[in-house]
Amino acid sequence: MKANKLLLASAIVTAGVLALGGCSAPPGESADGKVTLTFWQNSTTGDGQQYWKDTIAAFEAKYPDVTVKMQSIQNEEMDGKLQTSLNSNEGPDIFMARGGGKLADVVEAGQVMDITDKISDATKSAVSSSLSAFEIDGKQYGVPTAVLPSGIFYSADLFEAAGVTATPTTIDELTDVTAELRTSGVAPIAVGAKDAWPAAHWYYNFALRACSKEALDEAASTRTFDDECWLTAGENLQTVIDAEPFNDGFLTTTAQQGAGSSAGLLANHKASMELMGAWDPGVIASLTPDEKSLPDLAWFPFPEVEGGDGEPGAMMGGVDGFSCWVNAPKECVDFLDFIAEKGNQEAYAKAFQTVPASSEAQAAVTDPVLKNILDAYSAAPYVVVWLDTLYGQSVGNALNVAVVNMFAGQGTAQDIVDAVNSAAAKS
C-alpha cells in the first residue's frame, strides 16, 4: 500500500493553550492511582462489539490499574452526541474520529490531544500509510484502525440471473446494467437516503470524477466551491437519478439498520448493488438470514465518467480511527498504541470484515472482495476522504441535505453548489 495517499484538508489550525493544574489527582485518576478511561465507539451488536469487549479485557489485563468503560453509540448518532459532549467539556477520553475538516474543527476548538510525541514508534510504523489522515498542521491527533475505500458491492447471482456478463466500467455501462436488472424484476441499486450520507456518497464520487485533485485541494483550503466541476458532478448525478435505478422507498430506507435497510436489501437479494465503503461486507453479513457472509458478494470500483478532470482509478473513502480528548489521562495513548498492535489489528480485520490500517496486519485479509478493494486502493493515484468529513461538519451537513433534496426531486445541481457555498461562508 502506498504511503500518505489520503488527500486531506489543509485547514490552518491554532491549537488552544490549556491551563491544567490544581492539587488533585490527574484527570481520570483516583487517589489510589487507579485510572478510568471512557471510550465511545460505534459498533452496537455482533462481532464488532465483541471485538471491543475482548480488546478492552486484554488491555485491562496488561494495565491492571486501568479500567475502560465502553459506550456503544449508533453510527448516525455519533457525530452529534460527540460534539455536544466535547462542547460541554465532558468528552469521552477515547473517541472515534475520521480525520479531515471534522477533526480540524475539534483541534481548533482545543478539544483533542496532540499525541505527536506520545504514540510509540511501533505504532507510527505500523499505520504509516494512513497516519496522515489524523495529522493537522504537522501534528498528530489520532491513530487509524481501518482504511475504507468505497465502490459498488453487488450480488453476482443477481447479475447472472439478469444476464449481465461484465461489471460496468463507465456510467453509461452502469445505466445499461441497471436497466437489465430492473427488467429481471429486482431493484438495481439500494440506497439508504434516510441517513443522508449514503445518498451523498453518490455525489462525492461524481465530484471525484469531475474535479481535478487540485480543485479538491483548493476547496479544502478555501472552503469555496466555485469550480465548474462541482456543478458538473450534480448534473451527472441527476442523470443517474432520472434513470430510476434505486429501490422503491429509498428516501425512507436506512443504510444499515435491519433487513429493510440498503445493506439488508442486498444481503437478502432484494437489490443488486450498493455504493458503500469497505465496511459493507461485515454489515451485509450481519443482515443475511443466517448472519453469515453473503456467498455471492462481489465488488467493482465506481465507474469512470467521460470528460472529467479526476484521474482514472482515483477513489473516495475514509479512515476510521480514535483520538484522545484533550484532558484524557495519559493512559489513553497506551490504549491507542495497544489497538494498533499487529494481533489486535488482525482481530479487528476479522471481526469487522474490513481492511485494517496496519500494514503488518493486512495479510490477514483473505476475503476475495476485500482483497479486490485492497488491490484497487494500492493502485489508486490518490484517495479522497469523504467530502462531509474533508470539508467539516457544517459544510458536510449542508452538502448531504442538498443531495438528498435532489434525490427527492426537490433540488438541482446548482442548489447543491449554492447550499455548500452558503454553509462555508457562515462557518
PDB file of C-alpha atoms in Angstrom, residues 44-170:
ATOM      1  CA  THR A  44     -23.597  -1.775  18.716  1.00  0.00           C
ATOM      2  CA  THR A  45     -24.011  -5.508  18.002  1.00  0.00           C
ATOM      3  CA  GLY A  46     -22.335  -8.709  16.858  1.00  0.00           C
ATOM      4  CA  ASP A  47     -18.688  -9.478  16.249  1.00  0.00           C
ATOM      5  CA  GLY A  48     -17.644  -5.836  16.166  1.00  0.00           C
ATOM      6  CA  GLN A  49     -18.935  -5.061  19.618  1.00  0.00           C
ATOM      7  CA  GLN A  50     -17.499  -8.349  20.923  1.00  0.00           C
ATOM      8  CA  TYR A  51     -14.105  -7.377  19.466  1.00  0.00           C
ATOM      9  CA  TRP A  52     -14.077  -4.238  21.585  1.00  0.00           C
ATOM     10  CA  LYS A  53     -15.130  -6.155  24.718  1.00  0.00           C
ATOM     11  CA  ASP A  54     -12.319  -8.659  24.168  1.00  0.00           C
ATOM     12  CA  THR A  55      -9.772  -5.951  23.372  1.00  0.00           C
ATOM     13  CA  ILE A  56     -10.675  -3.963  26.469  1.00  0.00           C
ATOM     14  CA  ALA A  57     -10.333  -7.091  28.615  1.00  0.00           C
ATOM     15  CA  ALA A  58      -6.887  -7.745  27.159  1.00  0.00           C
ATOM     16  CA  PHE A  59      -5.850  -4.121  27.681  1.00  0.00           C
ATOM     17  CA  GLU A  60      -7.018  -4.154  31.293  1.00  0.00           C
ATOM     18  CA  ALA A  61      -5.067  -7.376  31.866  1.00  0.00           C
ATOM     19  CA  LYS A  62      -1.924  -5.683  30.554  1.00  0.00           C
ATOM     20  CA  TYR A  63      -2.611  -2.475  32.512  1.00  0.00           C
ATOM     21  CA  PRO A  64      -4.271  -3.690  35.752  1.00  0.00           C
ATOM     22  CA  ASP A  65      -4.608  -0.170  37.180  1.00  0.00           C
ATOM     23  CA  VAL A  66      -6.696   0.978  34.220  1.00  0.00           C
ATOM     24  CA  THR A  67     -10.418   0.371  33.665  1.00  0.00           C
ATOM     25  CA  VAL A  68     -12.035   1.140  30.314  1.00  0.00           C
ATOM     26  CA  LYS A  69     -15.744   1.925  30.306  1.00  0.00           C
ATOM     27  CA  MET A  70     -17.149   1.455  26.805  1.00  0.00           C
ATOM     28  CA  GLN A  71     -20.252   3.105  25.382  1.00  0.00           C
ATOM     29  CA  SER A  72     -21.594   1.798  22.045  1.00  0.00           C
ATOM     30  CA  ILE A  73     -23.303   4.512  20.014  1.00  0.00           C
ATOM     31  CA  GLN A  74     -25.256   4.101  16.771  1.00  0.00           C
ATOM     32  CA  ASN A  75     -23.115   5.413  13.915  1.00  0.00           C
ATOM     33  CA  GLU A  76     -25.648   8.003  12.750  1.00  0.00           C
ATOM     34  CA  GLU A  77     -25.865   9.455  16.276  1.00  0.00           C
ATOM     35  CA  MET A  78     -22.127   9.567  16.935  1.00  0.00           C
ATOM     36  CA  ASP A  79     -21.163  12.963  15.490  1.00  0.00           C
ATOM     37  CA  GLY A  80     -23.951  14.897  17.186  1.00  0.00           C
ATOM     38  CA  LYS A  81     -23.517  13.303  20.606  1.00  0.00           C
ATOM     39  CA  LEU A  82     -19.748  13.637  20.476  1.00  0.00           C
ATOM     40  CA  GLN A  83     -19.832  17.306  19.536  1.00  0.00           C
ATOM     41  CA  THR A  84     -22.326  18.053  22.309  1.00  0.00           C
ATOM     42  CA  SER A  85     -20.159  16.207  24.809  1.00  0.00           C
ATOM     43  CA  LEU A  86     -16.965  17.934  23.719  1.00  0.00           C
ATOM     44  CA  ASN A  87     -18.610  21.359  23.770  1.00  0.00           C
ATOM     45  CA  SER A  88     -19.741  20.774  27.358  1.00  0.00           C
ATOM     46  CA  ASN A  89     -16.172  19.844  28.346  1.00  0.00           C
ATOM     47  CA  GLU A  90     -17.282  16.316  29.223  1.00  0.00           C
ATOM     48  CA  GLY A  91     -15.913  14.421  26.261  1.00  0.00           C
ATOM     49  CA  PRO A  92     -15.135  10.716  26.404  1.00  0.00           C
ATOM     50  CA  ASP A  93     -11.434  10.055  26.956  1.00  0.00           C
ATOM     51  CA  ILE A  94     -11.215   7.976  23.772  1.00  0.00           C
ATOM     52  CA  PHE A  95     -13.497   8.721  20.842  1.00  0.00           C
ATOM     53  CA  MET A  96     -13.987   7.729  17.241  1.00  0.00           C
ATOM     54  CA  ALA A  97     -12.502  10.116  14.661  1.00  0.00           C
ATOM     55  CA  ARG A  98     -12.283  10.180  10.880  1.00  0.00           C
ATOM     56  CA  GLY A  99      -9.816  12.972  10.129  1.00  0.00           C
ATOM     57  CA  GLY A 100     -10.372  15.767   7.605  1.00  0.00           C
ATOM     58  CA  GLY A 101     -12.160  19.011   8.351  1.00  0.00           C
ATOM     59  CA  LYS A 102     -14.187  17.474  11.194  1.00  0.00           C
ATOM     60  CA  LEU A 103     -11.005  16.672  13.086  1.00  0.00           C
ATOM     61  CA  ALA A 104      -9.551  20.082  12.190  1.00  0.00           C
ATOM     62  CA  ASP A 105     -12.590  21.724  13.766  1.00  0.00           C
ATOM     63  CA  VAL A 106     -12.151  19.954  17.130  1.00  0.00           C
ATOM     64  CA  VAL A 107      -8.409  20.627  17.020  1.00  0.00           C
ATOM     65  CA  GLU A 108      -9.109  24.312  16.514  1.00  0.00           C
ATOM     66  CA  ALA A 109     -11.517  24.204  19.456  1.00  0.00           C
ATOM     67  CA  GLY A 110      -8.783  22.719  21.657  1.00  0.00           C
ATOM     68  CA  GLN A 111     -10.791  19.548  22.333  1.00  0.00           C
ATOM     69  CA  VAL A 112      -8.370  16.815  21.218  1.00  0.00           C
ATOM     70  CA  MET A 113      -4.935  15.772  22.488  1.00  0.00           C
ATOM     71  CA  ASP A 114      -1.774  16.326  20.460  1.00  0.00           C
ATOM     72  CA  ILE A 115      -0.201  12.850  20.528  1.00  0.00           C
ATOM     73  CA  THR A 116       2.664  13.607  18.140  1.00  0.00           C
ATOM     74  CA  ASP A 117       5.360  12.819  20.696  1.00  0.00           C
ATOM     75  CA  LYS A 118       3.284  10.380  22.742  1.00  0.00           C
ATOM     76  CA  ILE A 119       2.413   7.437  20.479  1.00  0.00           C
ATOM     77  CA  SER A 120       5.083   4.790  20.050  1.00  0.00           C
ATOM     78  CA  ASP A 121       7.421   4.461  17.076  1.00  0.00           C
ATOM     79  CA  ALA A 122       5.998   0.966  16.552  1.00  0.00           C
ATOM     80  CA  THR A 123       2.509   2.427  16.075  1.00  0.00           C
ATOM     81  CA  LYS A 124       3.789   5.119  13.719  1.00  0.00           C
ATOM     82  CA  SER A 125       5.500   2.477  11.606  1.00  0.00           C
ATOM     83  CA  ALA A 126       2.589   0.016  11.550  1.00  0.00           C
ATOM     84  CA  VAL A 127      -0.055   2.524  10.400  1.00  0.00           C
ATOM     85  CA  SER A 128       2.226   4.874   8.475  1.00  0.00           C
ATOM     86  CA  SER A 129       0.215   4.525   5.235  1.00  0.00           C
ATOM     87  CA  SER A 130      -2.862   6.197   6.735  1.00  0.00           C
ATOM     88  CA  LEU A 131      -1.496   8.054   9.770  1.00  0.00           C
ATOM     89  CA  SER A 132      -1.629  11.326   7.842  1.00  0.00           C
ATOM     90  CA  ALA A 133      -5.436  11.188   7.937  1.00  0.00           C
ATOM     91  CA  PHE A 134      -5.177  12.372  11.538  1.00  0.00           C
ATOM     92  CA  GLU A 135      -2.462  14.979  11.020  1.00  0.00           C
ATOM     93  CA  ILE A 136      -3.290  18.673  11.266  1.00  0.00           C
ATOM     94  CA  ASP A 137      -0.603  21.267  10.671  1.00  0.00           C
ATOM     95  CA  GLY A 138       2.140  18.721  11.195  1.00  0.00           C
ATOM     96  CA  LYS A 139       0.795  17.411  14.485  1.00  0.00           C
ATOM     97  CA  GLN A 140      -0.796  14.021  15.147  1.00  0.00           C
ATOM     98  CA  TYR A 141      -4.267  13.822  16.696  1.00  0.00           C
ATOM     99  CA  GLY A 142      -5.354  10.202  16.258  1.00  0.00           C
ATOM    100  CA  VAL A 143      -4.460   6.640  15.297  1.00  0.00           C
ATOM    101  CA  PRO A 144      -6.228   4.879  12.395  1.00  0.00           C
ATOM    102  CA  THR A 145      -7.779   1.427  12.754  1.00  0.00           C
ATOM    103  CA  ALA A 146      -9.199   0.819   9.268  1.00  0.00           C
ATOM    104  CA  VAL A 147      -8.917   2.153   5.713  1.00  0.00           C
ATOM    105  CA  LEU A 148     -12.285   2.223   3.972  1.00  0.00           C
ATOM    106  CA  PRO A 149     -12.223   2.997   0.248  1.00  0.00           C
ATOM    107  CA  SER A 150     -15.618   2.859  -1.425  1.00  0.00           C
ATOM    108  CA  GLY A 151     -17.014   1.160  -4.501  1.00  0.00           C
ATOM    109  CA  ILE A 152     -20.062  -0.760  -5.608  1.00  0.00           C
ATOM    110  CA  PHE A 153     -20.899  -4.033  -3.864  1.00  0.00           C
ATOM    111  CA  TYR A 154     -23.131  -6.361  -5.838  1.00  0.00           C
ATOM    112  CA  SER A 155     -24.741  -9.803  -5.954  1.00  0.00           C
ATOM    113  CA  ALA A 156     -23.041 -11.924  -8.599  1.00  0.00           C
ATOM    114  CA  ASP A 157     -26.040 -14.285  -8.616  1.00  0.00           C
ATOM    115  CA  LEU A 158     -28.484 -11.477  -9.402  1.00  0.00           C
ATOM    116  CA  PHE A 159     -26.183 -10.172 -12.130  1.00  0.00           C
ATOM    117  CA  GLU A 160     -26.063 -13.659 -13.678  1.00  0.00           C
ATOM    118  CA  ALA A 161     -29.844 -14.104 -13.412  1.00  0.00           C
ATOM    119  CA  ALA A 162     -30.319 -10.803 -15.257  1.00  0.00           C
ATOM    120  CA  GLY A 163     -27.895 -11.833 -17.996  1.00  0.00           C
ATOM    121  CA  VAL A 164     -25.241  -9.298 -17.007  1.00  0.00           C
ATOM    122  CA  THR A 165     -21.904 -10.765 -18.028  1.00  0.00           C
ATOM    123  CA  ALA A 166     -19.473  -7.975 -17.080  1.00  0.00           C
ATOM    124  CA  THR A 167     -19.280  -5.310 -14.400  1.00  0.00           C
ATOM    125  CA  PRO A 168     -19.688  -1.737 -15.676  1.00  0.00           C
ATOM    126  CA  THR A 169     -16.589   0.399 -16.058  1.00  0.00           C
ATOM    127  CA  THR A 170     -18.351   3.591 -17.172  1.00  0.00           C
TER     128      THR A 170
END
